[in-house]
PDB file of C-alpha atoms in Angstrom:
ATOM      1  CA  MET A   1     -69.851 112.857  -2.086  1.00 46.00           C
ATOM      2  CA  ARG A   2     -71.239 109.145  -1.483  1.00 47.00           C
ATOM      3  CA  ARG A   3     -72.398 108.336   2.270  1.00 50.00           C
ATOM      4  CA  LEU A   4     -71.920 105.014   3.747  1.00 46.00           C
ATOM      5  CA  THR A   5     -75.082 103.538   5.199  1.00 50.00           C
ATOM      6  CA  VAL A   6     -75.753 100.574   7.084  1.00 48.00           C
ATOM      7  CA  SER A   7     -76.974  98.631   3.952  1.00 51.00           C
ATOM      8  CA  ALA A   8     -73.595  98.995   2.084  1.00 51.00           C
ATOM      9  CA  PRO A   9     -71.191  95.837   1.767  1.00 54.00           C
ATOM     10  CA  ARG A  10     -69.153  94.924   4.564  1.00 55.00           C
ATOM     11  CA  MET A  11     -65.283  95.283   4.625  1.00 51.00           C
ATOM     12  CA  ALA A  12     -62.558  93.274   6.551  1.00 51.00           C
ATOM     13  CA  VAL A  13     -59.422  95.016   7.361  1.00 49.00           C
ATOM     14  CA  ARG A  14     -56.469  92.538   7.762  1.00 54.00           C
ATOM     15  CA  SER A  15     -52.901  93.300   8.660  1.00 52.00           C
ATOM     16  CA  ALA A  16     -50.311  91.915   6.230  1.00 54.00           C
ATOM     17  CA  LEU A  17     -46.681  90.844   7.151  1.00 57.00           C
ATOM     18  CA  PRO A  18     -43.834  91.387   4.465  1.00 65.00           C
ATOM     19  CA  TRP A  19     -42.734  88.018   2.892  1.00 63.00           C
ATOM     20  CA  PRO A  20     -38.992  88.223   4.150  1.00 66.00           C
ATOM     21  CA  PHE A  21     -40.692  88.023   7.756  1.00 64.00           C
ATOM     22  CA  ARG A  22     -42.942  85.268   6.586  1.00 69.00           C
ATOM     23  CA  TRP A  23     -39.973  83.157   5.256  1.00 68.00           C
ATOM     24  CA  ALA A  24     -37.948  83.887   8.466  1.00 69.00           C
ATOM     25  CA  LEU A  25     -40.820  82.688  10.552  1.00 72.00           C
ATOM     26  CA  ALA A  26     -41.332  79.644   8.533  1.00 72.00           C
ATOM     27  CA  ALA A  27     -37.378  78.628   9.021  1.00 72.00           C
ATOM     28  CA  VAL A  28     -37.611  79.139  12.912  1.00 71.00           C
ATOM     29  CA  VAL A  29     -40.887  77.001  12.979  1.00 72.00           C
ATOM     30  CA  ALA A  30     -38.999  74.225  10.848  1.00 74.00           C
ATOM     31  CA  GLY A  31     -35.716  74.358  12.811  1.00 74.00           C
ATOM     32  CA  PHE A  32     -37.695  74.059  15.922  1.00 71.00           C
ATOM     33  CA  CYS A  33     -39.474  70.750  14.698  1.00 76.00           C
ATOM     34  CA  ALA A  34     -36.376  69.219  13.259  1.00 73.00           C
ATOM     35  CA  ALA A  35     -34.813  69.989  16.762  1.00 74.00           C
ATOM     36  CA  ILE A  36     -37.917  68.435  18.472  1.00 78.00           C
ATOM     37  CA  SER A  37     -37.546  65.372  16.209  1.00 74.00           C
ATOM     38  CA  LEU A  38     -33.913  64.910  16.719  1.00 73.00           C
ATOM     39  CA  TRP A  39     -34.348  65.033  20.401  1.00 73.00           C
ATOM     40  CA  ALA A  40     -37.309  62.702  20.331  1.00 72.00           C
ATOM     41  CA  PHE A  41     -35.208  60.179  17.957  1.00 69.00           C
ATOM     42  CA  GLU A  42     -32.268  60.293  20.387  1.00 69.00           C
ATOM     43  CA  LEU A  43     -34.600  59.952  23.427  1.00 65.00           C
ATOM     44  CA  GLY A  44     -36.188  56.755  21.388  1.00 66.00           C
ATOM     45  CA  LYS A  45     -32.810  55.155  21.064  1.00 61.00           C
ATOM     46  CA  ASP A  46     -31.848  55.614  24.689  1.00 61.00           C
ATOM     47  CA  ILE A  47     -35.081  54.213  25.811  1.00 61.00           C
ATOM     48  CA  ALA A  48     -35.055  51.091  23.511  1.00 56.00           C
ATOM     49  CA  GLY A  49     -31.299  50.842  24.241  1.00 54.00           C
ATOM     50  CA  VAL A  50     -30.467  50.440  20.474  1.00 48.00           C
ATOM     51  CA  ASP A  51     -27.282  52.479  20.460  1.00 51.00           C
ATOM     52  CA  HIS A  52     -26.348  51.495  24.121  1.00 53.00           C
ATOM     53  CA  GLY A  53     -22.675  50.297  23.650  1.00 60.00           C
ATOM     54  CA  GLY A  54     -23.262  49.675  19.965  1.00 62.00           C
ATOM     55  CA  LYS A  55     -20.100  51.127  18.969  1.00 68.00           C
ATOM     56  CA  ALA A  56     -18.031  49.444  21.588  1.00 75.00           C
ATOM     57  CA  GLN A  57     -19.276  46.004  20.310  1.00 74.00           C
ATOM     58  CA  LEU A  58     -18.851  46.977  16.778  1.00 75.00           C
ATOM     59  CA  GLN A  59     -15.114  47.804  17.505  1.00 80.00           C
ATOM     60  CA  GLN A  60     -14.955  44.198  19.439  1.00 82.00           C
ATOM     61  CA  LEU A  61     -16.291  42.587  16.480  1.00 80.00           C
ATOM     62  CA  LYS A  62     -13.876  44.224  14.241  1.00 81.00           C
ATOM     63  CA  LEU A  63     -10.869  43.122  16.643  1.00 83.00           C
ATOM     64  CA  GLU A  64     -12.159  39.530  16.897  1.00 82.00           C
ATOM     65  CA  ASN A  65     -12.696  39.408  12.966  1.00 81.00           C
ATOM     66  CA  ASN A  66      -9.059  40.472  12.651  1.00 85.00           C
ATOM     67  CA  THR A  67      -8.005  38.047  15.199  1.00 86.00           C
ATOM     68  CA  LEU A  68      -9.821  35.247  13.429  1.00 83.00           C
ATOM     69  CA  ARG A  69      -8.429  36.274  10.257  1.00 85.00           C
ATOM     70  CA  ALA A  70      -4.672  36.111  11.547  1.00 86.00           C
ATOM     71  CA  GLN A  71      -5.536  32.565  13.205  1.00 86.00           C
ATOM     72  CA  ILE A  72      -6.831  31.350   9.742  1.00 88.00           C
ATOM     73  CA  GLU A  73      -3.645  32.531   7.977  1.00 86.00           C
ATOM     74  CA  THR A  74      -1.458  30.898  10.879  1.00 86.00           C
ATOM     75  CA  LEU A  75      -3.425  27.653  10.362  1.00 86.00           C
ATOM     76  CA  THR A  76      -3.186  27.685   6.473  1.00 86.00           C
ATOM     77  CA  ALA A  77       0.441  28.221   6.499  1.00 87.00           C
ATOM     78  CA  GLU A  78       0.876  25.394   9.152  1.00 86.00           C
ATOM     79  CA  ARG A  79      -1.242  23.064   6.898  1.00 87.00           C
ATOM     80  CA  ASP A  80       0.702  23.981   3.770  1.00 86.00           C
ATOM     81  CA  ARG A  81       4.041  23.327   5.606  1.00 86.00           C
ATOM     82  CA  ALA A  82       2.738  19.882   6.913  1.00 84.00           C
ATOM     83  CA  GLN A  83       1.329  19.057   3.509  1.00 85.00           C
ATOM     84  CA  SER A  84       4.892  19.689   2.194  1.00 85.00           C
ATOM     85  CA  VAL A  85       6.331  17.461   4.903  1.00 85.00           C
ATOM     86  CA  ALA A  86       3.983  14.658   4.205  1.00 82.00           C
ATOM     87  CA  ASN A  87       4.793  15.016   0.551  1.00 85.00           C
ATOM     88  CA  THR A  88       8.493  14.734   1.233  1.00 86.00           C
ATOM     89  CA  ALA A  89       7.949  11.789   3.545  1.00 81.00           C
ATOM     90  CA  ASP A  90       5.965  10.105   1.022  1.00 81.00           C
ATOM     91  CA  THR A  91       8.608  10.590  -1.300  1.00 85.00           C
ATOM     92  CA  VAL A  92      11.197   9.196   0.957  1.00 84.00           C
ATOM     93  CA  LEU A  93       9.036   6.119   1.714  1.00 84.00           C
ATOM     94  CA  THR A  94       8.370   5.238  -1.913  1.00 86.00           C
ATOM     95  CA  THR A  95      12.103   5.624  -2.680  1.00 86.00           C
ATOM     96  CA  ALA A  96      12.984   3.691   0.454  1.00 86.00           C
ATOM     97  CA  LYS A  97      10.462   0.706  -0.770  1.00 86.00           C
ATOM     98  CA  VAL A  98      11.696   0.722  -4.364  1.00 88.00           C
ATOM     99  CA  THR A  99      15.226   0.301  -2.885  1.00 87.00           C
ATOM    100  CA  SER A 100      14.185  -2.449  -0.499  1.00 87.00           C
ATOM    101  CA  ASP A 101      12.525  -4.326  -3.081  1.00 88.00           C
ATOM    102  CA  LYS A 102      15.527  -4.287  -5.491  1.00 87.00           C
ATOM    103  CA  LEU A 103      17.730  -5.212  -2.419  1.00 87.00           C
ATOM    104  CA  THR A 104      15.392  -8.218  -1.598  1.00 88.00           C
ATOM    105  CA  GLU A 105      15.142  -9.173  -5.298  1.00 88.00           C
ATOM    106  CA  THR A 106      19.187  -9.040  -5.562  1.00 87.00           C
ATOM    107  CA  SER A 107      19.425 -11.043  -2.572  1.00 86.00           C
ATOM    108  CA  ARG A 108      16.961 -13.728  -3.622  1.00 87.00           C
ATOM    109  CA  GLN A 109      18.828 -13.821  -6.998  1.00 85.00           C
ATOM    110  CA  LEU A 110      22.243 -14.204  -5.084  1.00 87.00           C
ATOM    111  CA  MET A 111      20.819 -16.831  -2.727  1.00 86.00           C
ATOM    112  CA  LEU A 112      19.595 -18.768  -5.984  1.00 81.00           C
ATOM    113  CA  GLU A 113      22.917 -18.349  -7.680  1.00 79.00           C
ATOM    114  CA  ASN A 114      24.703 -19.399  -4.429  1.00 78.00           C
ATOM    115  CA  GLN A 115      22.529 -22.675  -4.126  1.00 79.00           C
ATOM    116  CA  ARG A 116      23.091 -23.381  -7.972  1.00 72.00           C
ATOM    117  CA  LEU A 117      27.039 -22.984  -7.530  1.00 70.00           C
ATOM    118  CA  LYS A 118      26.615 -25.388  -4.466  1.00 70.00           C
ATOM    119  CA  ASP A 119      24.674 -27.851  -6.436  1.00 68.00           C
ATOM    120  CA  ASP A 120      27.120 -27.642  -9.517  1.00 61.00           C
ATOM    121  CA  LEU A 121      30.172 -28.219  -6.993  1.00 59.00           C
ATOM    122  CA  GLY A 122      28.516 -31.084  -5.516  1.00 63.00           C
ATOM    123  CA  PHE A 123      27.683 -32.508  -8.952  1.00 58.00           C
ATOM    124  CA  PHE A 124      31.253 -32.211 -10.183  1.00 59.00           C
ATOM    125  CA  GLU A 125      32.533 -33.437  -6.930  1.00 57.00           C
ATOM    126  CA  LYS A 126      30.352 -36.650  -7.284  1.00 55.00           C
ATOM    127  CA  LEU A 127      32.205 -37.037 -10.786  1.00 54.00           C
ATOM    128  CA  ILE A 128      35.545 -37.452  -9.343  1.00 56.00           C
ATOM    129  CA  PRO A 129      36.462 -41.078  -9.653  1.00 52.00           C
ATOM    130  CA  ALA A 130      36.535 -43.423  -6.755  1.00 51.00           C
ATOM    131  CA  VAL A 131      39.695 -44.939  -5.473  1.00 48.00           C
ATOM    132  CA  GLY A 132      40.504 -48.414  -4.008  1.00 46.00           C
ATOM    133  CA  ALA A 133      38.369 -51.473  -5.044  1.00 41.00           C
ATOM    134  CA  ASN A 134      35.456 -49.764  -6.533  1.00 49.00           C
ATOM    135  CA  ALA A 135      37.623 -47.575  -8.947  1.00 49.00           C
ATOM    136  CA  GLY A 136      36.094 -47.434 -12.321  1.00 54.00           C
ATOM    137  CA  ALA A 137      32.727 -49.210 -11.152  1.00 75.00           C
ATOM    138  CA  LEU A 138      29.276 -47.829 -11.981  1.00 85.00           C
ATOM    139  CA  ALA A 139      28.156 -45.794  -8.774  1.00 87.00           C
ATOM    140  CA  ILE A 140      25.143 -43.942  -7.706  1.00 87.00           C
ATOM    141  CA  ARG A 141      26.808 -40.790  -6.256  1.00 80.00           C
ATOM    142  CA  GLY A 142      23.878 -38.419  -5.708  1.00 78.00           C
ATOM    143  CA  LEU A 143      20.440 -39.682  -4.539  1.00 87.00           C
ATOM    144  CA  GLN A 144      18.055 -36.959  -3.266  1.00 89.00           C
ATOM    145  CA  ALA A 145      14.506 -36.921  -2.178  1.00 91.00           C
ATOM    146  CA  GLU A 146      12.202 -34.596  -0.709  1.00 91.00           C
ATOM    147  CA  ARG A 147       8.750 -34.435   0.461  1.00 91.00           C
ATOM    148  CA  LEU A 148       6.286 -31.833  -1.431  1.00 91.00           C
ATOM    149  CA  PRO A 149       3.484 -30.161   0.359  1.00 90.00           C
ATOM    150  CA  SER A 150       1.045 -32.037  -1.892  1.00 88.00           C
ATOM    151  CA  GLY A 151       2.465 -35.417  -0.242  1.00 87.00           C
ATOM    152  CA  GLU A 152       4.380 -36.445  -3.420  1.00 91.00           C
ATOM    153  CA  ILE A 153       7.951 -37.385  -3.318  1.00 92.00           C
ATOM    154  CA  LYS A 154      10.345 -35.557  -5.790  1.00 93.00           C
ATOM    155  CA  TRP A 155      13.596 -37.512  -6.308  1.00 91.00           C
ATOM    156  CA  GLN A 156      16.820 -37.382  -8.282  1.00 91.00           C
ATOM    157  CA  VAL A 157      19.480 -39.651  -8.738  1.00 90.00           C
ATOM    158  CA  LEU A 158      23.187 -39.281 -10.540  1.00 88.00           C
ATOM    159  CA  VAL A 159      24.871 -42.470 -11.872  1.00 89.00           C
ATOM    160  CA  ILE A 160      28.432 -42.220 -13.034  1.00 86.00           C
ATOM    161  CA  GLN A 161      31.238 -44.366 -14.466  1.00 84.00           C
ATOM    162  CA  GLY A 162      34.399 -43.010 -12.738  1.00 74.00           C
ATOM    163  CA  VAL A 163      36.952 -44.099 -15.427  1.00 76.00           C
ATOM    164  CA  LYS A 164      38.144 -42.427 -18.753  1.00 77.00           C
ATOM    165  CA  ASN A 165      36.334 -43.530 -21.970  1.00 80.00           C
ATOM    166  CA  PRO A 166      34.052 -45.978 -20.200  1.00 83.00           C
ATOM    167  CA  VAL A 167      31.956 -48.469 -22.090  1.00 87.00           C
ATOM    168  CA  GLU A 168      28.330 -47.111 -22.164  1.00 88.00           C
ATOM    169  CA  PHE A 169      26.230 -48.701 -19.557  1.00 89.00           C
ATOM    170  CA  GLU A 170      22.627 -49.569 -20.782  1.00 91.00           C
ATOM    171  CA  GLY A 171      20.310 -51.083 -17.938  1.00 91.00           C
ATOM    172  CA  ARG A 172      17.616 -50.121 -15.937  1.00 92.00           C
ATOM    173  CA  LEU A 173      17.023 -48.110 -12.774  1.00 91.00           C
ATOM    174  CA  GLU A 174      14.649 -49.493  -9.928  1.00 93.00           C
ATOM    175  CA  LEU A 175      13.265 -47.411  -7.437  1.00 92.00           C
ATOM    176  CA  VAL A 176      11.700 -48.849  -4.277  1.00 93.00           C
ATOM    177  CA  PHE A 177       9.971 -46.809  -1.723  1.00 93.00           C
ATOM    178  CA  ALA A 178       9.320 -47.984   1.924  1.00 93.00           C
ATOM    179  CA  GLY A 179       7.198 -46.675   4.691  1.00 92.00           C
ATOM    180  CA  LEU A 180       3.933 -47.487   6.679  1.00 91.00           C
ATOM    181  CA  ALA A 181       0.507 -48.320   5.686  1.00 88.00           C
ATOM    182  CA  ASN A 182      -1.957 -48.086   8.695  1.00 85.00           C
ATOM    183  CA  GLY A 183       1.022 -48.855  10.832  1.00 83.00           C
ATOM    184  CA  LYS A 184       2.304 -51.803   9.096  1.00 89.00           C
ATOM    185  CA  PRO A 185       5.676 -51.764   7.005  1.00 92.00           C
ATOM    186  CA  TRP A 186       4.833 -51.315   2.994  1.00 89.00           C
ATOM    187  CA  THR A 187       6.996 -51.025   0.011  1.00 91.00           C
ATOM    188  CA  GLY A 188       6.149 -49.836  -3.476  1.00 89.00           C
ATOM    189  CA  SER A 189       7.654 -48.660  -6.732  1.00 89.00           C
ATOM    190  CA  PRO A 190       6.525 -45.973  -9.444  1.00 89.00           C
ATOM    191  CA  ALA A 191       4.069 -47.075 -12.010  1.00 85.00           C
ATOM    192  CA  GLY A 192       5.513 -48.633 -15.135  1.00 83.00           C
ATOM    193  CA  GLY A 193       8.407 -50.437 -13.254  1.00 85.00           C
ATOM    194  CA  ALA A 194      12.299 -49.865 -13.607  1.00 89.00           C
ATOM    195  CA  LEU A 195      13.474 -47.002 -15.942  1.00 89.00           C
ATOM    196  CA  SER A 196      15.821 -47.854 -18.946  1.00 90.00           C
ATOM    197  CA  VAL A 197      18.716 -45.620 -18.935  1.00 89.00           C
ATOM    198  CA  LYS A 198      22.036 -45.317 -21.036  1.00 90.00           C
ATOM    199  CA  ILE A 199      25.032 -43.940 -19.287  1.00 85.00           C
ATOM    200  CA  LYS A 200      28.524 -43.306 -21.024  1.00 84.00           C
ATOM    201  CA  GLN A 201      30.342 -41.023 -18.265  1.00 83.00           C
ATOM    202  CA  TYR A 202      27.195 -39.809 -16.128  1.00 84.00           C
ATOM    203  CA  GLY A 203      23.636 -39.683 -16.131  1.00 86.00           C
ATOM    204  CA  ARG A 204      21.118 -37.788 -14.061  1.00 88.00           C
ATOM    205  CA  VAL A 205      17.580 -39.113 -13.916  1.00 89.00           C
ATOM    206  CA  GLU A 206      14.648 -37.413 -11.752  1.00 90.00           C
ATOM    207  CA  GLY A 207      10.922 -37.768 -11.195  1.00 91.00           C
ATOM    208  CA  VAL A 208       8.221 -37.417  -8.856  1.00 92.00           C
ATOM    209  CA  TYR A 209       6.460 -40.289  -7.024  1.00 92.00           C
ATOM    210  CA  HIS A 210       2.641 -40.436  -6.158  1.00 91.00           C
ATOM    211  CA  PRO A 211       2.268 -42.724  -3.312  1.00 89.00           C
ATOM    212  CA  PRO A 212      -1.163 -44.232  -2.338  1.00 87.00           C
ATOM    213  CA  GLU A 213      -3.352 -42.365   0.097  1.00 84.00           C
ATOM    214  CA  GLN A 214      -2.751 -42.899   3.812  1.00 83.00           C
ATOM    215  CA  MET A 215       0.763 -44.091   2.934  1.00 85.00           C
ATOM    216  CA  VAL A 216       3.832 -42.682   4.966  1.00 88.00           C
ATOM    217  CA  ILE A 217       7.141 -42.914   2.916  1.00 90.00           C
ATOM    218  CA  LYS A 218       9.996 -43.284   5.080  1.00 91.00           C
ATOM    219  CA  SER A 219      13.087 -44.165   2.643  1.00 93.00           C
ATOM    220  CA  VAL A 220      13.838 -44.768  -1.002  1.00 93.00           C
ATOM    221  CA  THR A 221      16.416 -47.277  -2.409  1.00 93.00           C
ATOM    222  CA  VAL A 222      17.713 -47.157  -6.008  1.00 93.00           C
ATOM    223  CA  LYS A 223      19.338 -50.001  -7.864  1.00 92.00           C
ATOM    224  CA  ALA A 224      21.230 -49.891 -11.195  1.00 91.00           C
ATOM    225  CA  LEU A 225      20.487 -53.205 -12.632  1.00 91.00           C
ATOM    226  CA  ASP A 226      22.488 -54.879 -15.546  1.00 89.00           C
ATOM    227  CA  GLY A 227      20.100 -57.520 -16.408  1.00 88.00           C
ATOM    228  CA  GLN A 228      19.353 -59.185 -13.320  1.00 88.00           C
ATOM    229  CA  ALA A 229      22.596 -58.112 -11.695  1.00 90.00           C
ATOM    230  CA  VAL A 230      22.685 -55.103  -9.188  1.00 90.00           C
ATOM    231  CA  ARG A 231      25.589 -52.932 -10.417  1.00 89.00           C
ATOM    232  CA  ALA A 232      25.037 -50.155  -7.763  1.00 89.00           C
ATOM    233  CA  LEU A 233      22.710 -49.455  -5.054  1.00 89.00           C
ATOM    234  CA  GLN A 234      21.875 -46.557  -2.583  1.00 90.00           C
ATOM    235  CA  THR A 235      19.264 -46.198   0.087  1.00 91.00           C
ATOM    236  CA  ILE A 236      18.571 -42.830   1.725  1.00 90.00           C
ATOM    237  CA  GLN A 237      15.871 -41.817   4.448  1.00 92.00           C
ATOM    238  CA  ILE A 238      13.267 -39.144   3.538  1.00 88.00           C
ATOM    239  CA  PRO A 239      12.739 -36.581   6.230  1.00 84.00           C
TER     240      PRO A 239
END
């Protein structure tokens, strides 16, 4: 039998737990640590105020977002309706303008036609033969003169013979313009002198007179000359 002496190797005696108890103990420790960590996290949020009223604010933001979306949709619909009304108004205005332009042009054409008819009527009225002592004589029935914006005088004269199948008149038309030059009486005629004319039944002669500068024309006189004899004469005032 071997004896144990003081010089023999030391021995350590340790108690050992079964592994299921070890796992259970580790689980308890881990759960306790997790509980402490969760409690510390919640305490930190409370202290920092991170989660204080967060859910209420998030809900309020959601409500405000929904309200803004509804308002945007309403404004978009109103804008579309306004754009539709504006487009319709533009179409109506364009149609009205086109119609107005057409009516204006038609009215202008009618006025021109009416004036032309009046001129023709006046012209043919002047062709009616005169009665009395001057019947059949050469006559100046239509002398017209108007002042143009440029200062020139536009004139027109109608000479007729009021008989059936008259002898052709071959003579001259002399125009004499009268007015004031620097406050003094003045008379003048177109450059080139009297105009040669040949008239069977009637003849219309017209032209434009260029008066000298600083001249104020007041009247015009037309003479139908046969040689030196005056066969017809008419004078009108120029407004």
